[in-house]
Amino acid sequence: QLHLVESGGTSVQTGGSVRLSCAASGAMPSTYCVGWFRQAPGKVSEGVAAVAHNGQTSIRDNVKGRFTISRNENNNTITLQGNNLKPEDSATYWCAVETGDFCTRTYCYTGCGRFANRGQGTLVTVSS
C-alpha cells in the first residue's frame, strides 16, 4: 500500500512562505489524485489543492494566487507551496491519495473522493 509522509511544516510570520512535501513510498498507482488538506484547531478540515497523475490541478478558491501544487514524478513527491501566508493558514496539513475513477478520469479535486489513504500531517503556524 502507498505510504505518504509529509514534511516542511514550520512557523512563519504573516507574509511568509512555506513549502510542504508529500513523499509517497511504495507502488505509486499509474492513475491517482493527491490532495492536500488542512485543519485548524476547533475547525473542520478543508481541502486546499489537488493534483492528478496527468498534471491537472485544482486549488481552493480562497487560496488561489497564494498556494500552488505540483508533482515530481521522478521522486514521487507532491509539493504544496504557500506564499503570502496569513494567520488563518495556520493548521495541520496532510496529503492523501485517491484512486477512484471519478477523481482520476473526470476531475481531480479535494472533494472528488474519500482520500482515505493519508499521511500523519505537518504543522504550519503563521504568526501575526
PDB file of N, CA, C and O in Angstrom, residues 30 33-35 37 39 52 64 91-92 96-97 104 115-116 121 125-126:
ATOM      1  N   SER A  30      -0.646   4.133 -11.354  1.00  0.00           N
ATOM      2  CA  SER A  30      -0.458   4.842 -12.614  1.00  0.00           C
ATOM      3  C   SER A  30      -1.430   6.008 -12.748  1.00  0.00           C
ATOM      4  O   SER A  30      -1.138   6.992 -13.418  1.00  0.00           O
ATOM      5  N   CYS A  33      -5.006  10.804  -7.765  1.00  0.00           N
ATOM      6  CA  CYS A  33      -5.301  12.196  -7.438  1.00  0.00           C
ATOM      7  C   CYS A  33      -4.805  12.384  -6.004  1.00  0.00           C
ATOM      8  O   CYS A  33      -5.264  11.692  -5.101  1.00  0.00           O
ATOM      9  N   VAL A  34      -3.849  13.257  -5.821  1.00  0.00           N
ATOM     10  CA  VAL A  34      -3.322  13.536  -4.490  1.00  0.00           C
ATOM     11  C   VAL A  34      -3.790  14.909  -4.047  1.00  0.00           C
ATOM     12  O   VAL A  34      -3.639  15.889  -4.773  1.00  0.00           O
ATOM     13  N   GLY A  35      -4.350  14.950  -2.875  1.00  0.00           N
ATOM     14  CA  GLY A  35      -4.846  16.208  -2.336  1.00  0.00           C
ATOM     15  C   GLY A  35      -4.101  16.622  -1.088  1.00  0.00           C
ATOM     16  O   GLY A  35      -3.588  15.786  -0.349  1.00  0.00           O
ATOM     17  N   PHE A  37      -4.805  18.726   2.392  1.00  0.00           N
ATOM     18  CA  PHE A  37      -5.900  19.140   3.255  1.00  0.00           C
ATOM     19  C   PHE A  37      -5.317  19.835   4.481  1.00  0.00           C
ATOM     20  O   PHE A  37      -4.122  19.695   4.779  1.00  0.00           O
ATOM     21  N   GLN A  39      -6.418  21.335   8.693  1.00  0.00           N
ATOM     22  CA  GLN A  39      -7.392  21.507   9.756  1.00  0.00           C
ATOM     23  C   GLN A  39      -6.772  22.326  10.861  1.00  0.00           C
ATOM     24  O   GLN A  39      -5.711  21.973  11.382  1.00  0.00           O
ATOM     25  N   ALA A  52      -3.438  15.652 -10.171  1.00  0.00           N
ATOM     26  CA  ALA A  52      -3.657  14.318 -10.726  1.00  0.00           C
ATOM     27  C   ALA A  52      -2.393  13.809 -11.421  1.00  0.00           C
ATOM     28  O   ALA A  52      -1.448  14.559 -11.674  1.00  0.00           O
ATOM     29  N   LYS A  64      -6.343  30.651  -3.908  1.00  0.00           N
ATOM     30  CA  LYS A  64      -5.815  30.859  -5.260  1.00  0.00           C
ATOM     31  C   LYS A  64      -4.974  32.115  -5.307  1.00  0.00           C
ATOM     32  O   LYS A  64      -5.306  33.137  -4.718  1.00  0.00           O
ATOM     33  N   ALA A  91      -2.494  25.648  10.487  1.00  0.00           N
ATOM     34  CA  ALA A  91      -3.247  24.394  10.546  1.00  0.00           C
ATOM     35  C   ALA A  91      -2.269  23.223  10.454  1.00  0.00           C
ATOM     36  O   ALA A  91      -1.093  23.408  10.129  1.00  0.00           O
ATOM     37  N   THR A  92      -2.794  22.066  10.718  1.00  0.00           N
ATOM     38  CA  THR A  92      -2.076  20.839  10.372  1.00  0.00           C
ATOM     39  C   THR A  92      -2.448  20.496   8.943  1.00  0.00           C
ATOM     40  O   THR A  92      -3.636  20.433   8.604  1.00  0.00           O
ATOM     41  N   ALA A  96      -3.182  13.205   0.981  1.00  0.00           N
ATOM     42  CA  ALA A  96      -3.922  11.962   0.871  1.00  0.00           C
ATOM     43  C   ALA A  96      -4.107  11.622  -0.596  1.00  0.00           C
ATOM     44  O   ALA A  96      -4.124  12.520  -1.448  1.00  0.00           O
ATOM     45  N   VAL A  97      -4.254  10.353  -0.881  1.00  0.00           N
ATOM     46  CA  VAL A  97      -4.365   9.912  -2.273  1.00  0.00           C
ATOM     47  C   VAL A  97      -5.707   9.245  -2.516  1.00  0.00           C
ATOM     48  O   VAL A  97      -6.253   8.563  -1.643  1.00  0.00           O
ATOM     49  N   THR A 104      -9.718  10.262 -10.984  1.00  0.00           N
ATOM     50  CA  THR A 104      -8.606  10.046 -11.899  1.00  0.00           C
ATOM     51  C   THR A 104      -8.999  10.208 -13.365  1.00  0.00           C
ATOM     52  O   THR A 104      -8.134  10.462 -14.196  1.00  0.00           O
ATOM     53  N   PHE A 115     -10.343  10.005  -0.157  1.00  0.00           N
ATOM     54  CA  PHE A 115      -8.942  10.270   0.209  1.00  0.00           C
ATOM     55  C   PHE A 115      -8.608   9.599   1.541  1.00  0.00           C
ATOM     56  O   PHE A 115      -8.077  10.229   2.460  1.00  0.00           O
ATOM     57  N   ALA A 116      -8.923   8.318   1.643  1.00  0.00           N
ATOM     58  CA  ALA A 116      -8.763   7.617   2.903  1.00  0.00           C
ATOM     59  C   ALA A 116      -7.305   7.338   3.248  1.00  0.00           C
ATOM     60  O   ALA A 116      -6.948   7.243   4.415  1.00  0.00           O
ATOM     61  N   GLY A 121       0.535  14.190   8.747  1.00  0.00           N
ATOM     62  CA  GLY A 121       0.365  15.630   8.784  1.00  0.00           C
ATOM     63  C   GLY A 121       1.602  16.376   9.244  1.00  0.00           C
ATOM     64  O   GLY A 121       2.510  15.810   9.854  1.00  0.00           O
ATOM     65  N   THR A 125       2.362  27.094  11.322  1.00  0.00           N
ATOM     66  CA  THR A 125       1.890  28.149  12.205  1.00  0.00           C
ATOM     67  C   THR A 125       2.296  29.501  11.625  1.00  0.00           C
ATOM     68  O   THR A 125       3.477  29.714  11.352  1.00  0.00           O
ATOM     69  N   VAL A 126       1.317  30.356  11.443  1.00  0.00           N
ATOM     70  CA  VAL A 126       1.573  31.688  10.901  1.00  0.00           C
ATOM     71  C   VAL A 126       1.238  32.706  11.984  1.00  0.00           C
ATOM     72  O   VAL A 126       0.093  32.803  12.418  1.00  0.00           O
TER      73      VAL A 126
END
